[in-house]
mmCIF file of C-alpha atoms in Angstrom:
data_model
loop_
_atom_site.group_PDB
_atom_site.id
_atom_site.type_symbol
_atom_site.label_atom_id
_atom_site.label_comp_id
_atom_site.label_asym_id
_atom_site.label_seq_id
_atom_site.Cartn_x
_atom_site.Cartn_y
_atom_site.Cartn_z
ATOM 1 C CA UNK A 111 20.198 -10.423 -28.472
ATOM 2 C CA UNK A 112 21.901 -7.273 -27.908
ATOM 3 C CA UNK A 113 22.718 -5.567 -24.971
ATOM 4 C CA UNK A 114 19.537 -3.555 -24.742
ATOM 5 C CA UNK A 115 17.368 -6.437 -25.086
ATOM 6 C CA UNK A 116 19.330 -8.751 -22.636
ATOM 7 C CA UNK A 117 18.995 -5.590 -20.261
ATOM 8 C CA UNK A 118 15.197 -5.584 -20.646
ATOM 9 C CA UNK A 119 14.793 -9.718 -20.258
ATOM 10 C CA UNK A 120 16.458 -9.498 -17.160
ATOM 11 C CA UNK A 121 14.463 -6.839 -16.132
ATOM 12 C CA UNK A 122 11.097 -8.400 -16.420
ATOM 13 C CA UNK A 123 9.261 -11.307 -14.079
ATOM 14 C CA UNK A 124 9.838 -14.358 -15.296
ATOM 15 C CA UNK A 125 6.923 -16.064 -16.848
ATOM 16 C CA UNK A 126 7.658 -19.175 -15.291
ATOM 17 C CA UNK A 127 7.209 -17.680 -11.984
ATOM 18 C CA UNK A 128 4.198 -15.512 -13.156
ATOM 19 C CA UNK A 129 2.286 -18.555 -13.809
ATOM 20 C CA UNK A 130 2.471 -19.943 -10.166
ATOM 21 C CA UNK A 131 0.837 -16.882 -8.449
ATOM 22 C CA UNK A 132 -2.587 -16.726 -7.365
ATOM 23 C CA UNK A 133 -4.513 -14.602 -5.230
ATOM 24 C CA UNK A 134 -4.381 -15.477 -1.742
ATOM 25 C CA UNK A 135 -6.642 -12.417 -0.346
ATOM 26 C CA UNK A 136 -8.712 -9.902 -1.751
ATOM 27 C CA UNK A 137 -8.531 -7.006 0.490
ATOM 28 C CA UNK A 138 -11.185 -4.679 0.781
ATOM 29 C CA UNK A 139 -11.959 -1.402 2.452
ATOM 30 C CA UNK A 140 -11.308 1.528 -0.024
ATOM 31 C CA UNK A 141 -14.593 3.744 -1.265
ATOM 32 C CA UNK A 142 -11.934 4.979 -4.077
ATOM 33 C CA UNK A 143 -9.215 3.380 -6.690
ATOM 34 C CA UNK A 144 -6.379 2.220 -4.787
ATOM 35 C CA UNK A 145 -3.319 4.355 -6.340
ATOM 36 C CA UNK A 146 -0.241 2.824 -3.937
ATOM 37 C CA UNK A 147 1.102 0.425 -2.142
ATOM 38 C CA UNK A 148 3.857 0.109 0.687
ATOM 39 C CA UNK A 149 5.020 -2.514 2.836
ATOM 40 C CA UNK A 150 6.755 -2.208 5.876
ATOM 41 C CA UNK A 151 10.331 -3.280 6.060
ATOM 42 C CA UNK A 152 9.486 -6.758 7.704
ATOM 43 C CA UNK A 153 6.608 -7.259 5.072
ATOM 44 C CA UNK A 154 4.061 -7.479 8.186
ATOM 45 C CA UNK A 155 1.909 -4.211 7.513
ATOM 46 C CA UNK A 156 0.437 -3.032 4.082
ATOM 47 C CA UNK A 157 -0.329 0.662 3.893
ATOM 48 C CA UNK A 158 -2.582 1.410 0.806
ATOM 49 C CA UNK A 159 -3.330 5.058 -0.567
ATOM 50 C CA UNK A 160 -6.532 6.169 -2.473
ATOM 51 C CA UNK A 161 -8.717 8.336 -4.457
ATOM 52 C CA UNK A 162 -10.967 7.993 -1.084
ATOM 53 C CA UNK A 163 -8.035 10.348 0.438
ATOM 54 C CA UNK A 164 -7.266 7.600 2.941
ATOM 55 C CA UNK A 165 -4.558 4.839 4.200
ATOM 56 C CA UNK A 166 -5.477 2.067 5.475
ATOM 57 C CA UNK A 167 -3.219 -0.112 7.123
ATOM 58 C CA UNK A 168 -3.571 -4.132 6.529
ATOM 59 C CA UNK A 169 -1.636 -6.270 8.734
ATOM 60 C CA UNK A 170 -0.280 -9.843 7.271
ATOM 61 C CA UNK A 171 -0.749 -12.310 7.319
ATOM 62 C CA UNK A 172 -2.826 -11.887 10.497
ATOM 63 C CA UNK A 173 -6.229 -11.286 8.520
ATOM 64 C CA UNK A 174 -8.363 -11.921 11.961
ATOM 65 C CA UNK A 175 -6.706 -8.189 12.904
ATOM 66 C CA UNK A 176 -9.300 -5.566 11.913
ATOM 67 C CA UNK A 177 -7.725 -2.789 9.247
ATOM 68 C CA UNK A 178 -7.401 0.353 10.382
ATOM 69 C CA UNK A 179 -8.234 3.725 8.164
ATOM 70 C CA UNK A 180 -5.889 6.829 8.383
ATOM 71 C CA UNK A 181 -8.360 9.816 7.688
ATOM 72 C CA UNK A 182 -5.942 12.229 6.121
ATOM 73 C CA UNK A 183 -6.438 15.545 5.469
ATOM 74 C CA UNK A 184 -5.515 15.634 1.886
ATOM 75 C CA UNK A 185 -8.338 17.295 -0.537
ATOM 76 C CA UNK A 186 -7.480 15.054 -3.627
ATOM 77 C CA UNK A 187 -5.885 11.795 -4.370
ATOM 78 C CA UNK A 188 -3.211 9.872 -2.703
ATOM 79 C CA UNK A 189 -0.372 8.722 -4.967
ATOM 80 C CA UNK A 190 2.142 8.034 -2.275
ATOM 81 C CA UNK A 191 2.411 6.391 1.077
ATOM 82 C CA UNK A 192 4.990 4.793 2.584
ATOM 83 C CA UNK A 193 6.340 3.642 5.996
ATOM 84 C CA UNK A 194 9.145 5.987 7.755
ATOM 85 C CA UNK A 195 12.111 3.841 8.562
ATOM 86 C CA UNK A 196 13.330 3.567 12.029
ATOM 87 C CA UNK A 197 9.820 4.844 13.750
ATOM 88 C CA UNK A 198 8.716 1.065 14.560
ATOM 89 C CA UNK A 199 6.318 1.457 11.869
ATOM 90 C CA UNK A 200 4.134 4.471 14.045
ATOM 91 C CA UNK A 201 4.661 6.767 11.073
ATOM 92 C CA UNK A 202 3.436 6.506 7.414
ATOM 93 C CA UNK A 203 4.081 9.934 5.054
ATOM 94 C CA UNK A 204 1.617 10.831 2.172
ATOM 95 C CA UNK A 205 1.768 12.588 -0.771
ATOM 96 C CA UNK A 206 -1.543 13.901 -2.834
ATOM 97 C CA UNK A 207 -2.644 15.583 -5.761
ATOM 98 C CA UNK A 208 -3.482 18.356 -3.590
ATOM 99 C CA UNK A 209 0.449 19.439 -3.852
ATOM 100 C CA UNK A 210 0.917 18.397 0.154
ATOM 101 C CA UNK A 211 2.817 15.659 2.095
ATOM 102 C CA UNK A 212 1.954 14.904 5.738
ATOM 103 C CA UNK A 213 2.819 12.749 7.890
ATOM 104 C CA UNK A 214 0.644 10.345 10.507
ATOM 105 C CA UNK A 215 1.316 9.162 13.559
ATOM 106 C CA UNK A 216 -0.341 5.891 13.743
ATOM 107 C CA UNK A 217 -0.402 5.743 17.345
ATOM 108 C CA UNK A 218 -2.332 9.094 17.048
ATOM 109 C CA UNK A 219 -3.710 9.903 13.965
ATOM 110 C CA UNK A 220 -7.574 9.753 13.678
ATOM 111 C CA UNK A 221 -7.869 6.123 13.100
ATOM 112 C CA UNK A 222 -11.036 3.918 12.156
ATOM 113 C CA UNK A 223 -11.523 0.454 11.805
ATOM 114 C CA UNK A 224 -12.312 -0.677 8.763
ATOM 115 C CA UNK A 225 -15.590 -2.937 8.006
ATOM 116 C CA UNK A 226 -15.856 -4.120 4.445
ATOM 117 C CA UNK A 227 -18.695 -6.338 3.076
ATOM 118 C CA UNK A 228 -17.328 -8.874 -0.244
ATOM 119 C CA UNK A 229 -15.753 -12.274 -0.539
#
């Protein structure tokens, strides 16, 4: 192989490990595409951005906990979200197609719970 292509294999997932995944829970809540994903730094809270111009936050693998839905003010799409370090996960940042990034307070932010009908 050369360089490039040993570069590239080590790069990838292994296929071995590919083949052992499954789906453990299929999480639903979005009225839109779901464009991003962003775990918190202990892997306990999912934020998810989408076309529906909200977050919702997910908490693992506590699934009895009822999502909650960031209502942003964004007038188009999501495409980032992510958790702001050192806040004690309070804080989640956005960016959109509408050329803006804000920033939510979780403890304040206008927050919903989420009720979703599906397996």
């Amino acid at each position: 192989l050369t360089s490039r292509e040993k570069v590239y294999k080590q790069l990838h997932f292994p296929s071995a490990w590919a083949k052992k995944l499954r789906i453990e829970k299929i999480l639903q809540g979005h009225d839109g595409c779901v464009n991003r994903l962003a775990w918190n730094a202990e892997g306990t809270r999912l934020a998810s951005g989408s076309d529906d111009r909200q977050i919702i936050i997910w908490d693992y693998p506590d699934n009895a906990t009822v999502p909650l839905a960031i209502r942003t003010s964004h007038r188009a799409n999501i495409f980032g979200v992510h958790f702001l370090p050192c806040t004690g996960d309070t804080k989640v940042v956005s960016g959109a197609m509408d050329h803006t990034v804000q920033l939510h307070d979780i403890t304040r932010a206008d927050l919903a719970p989420v009720y979703a009908q599906g397996p």
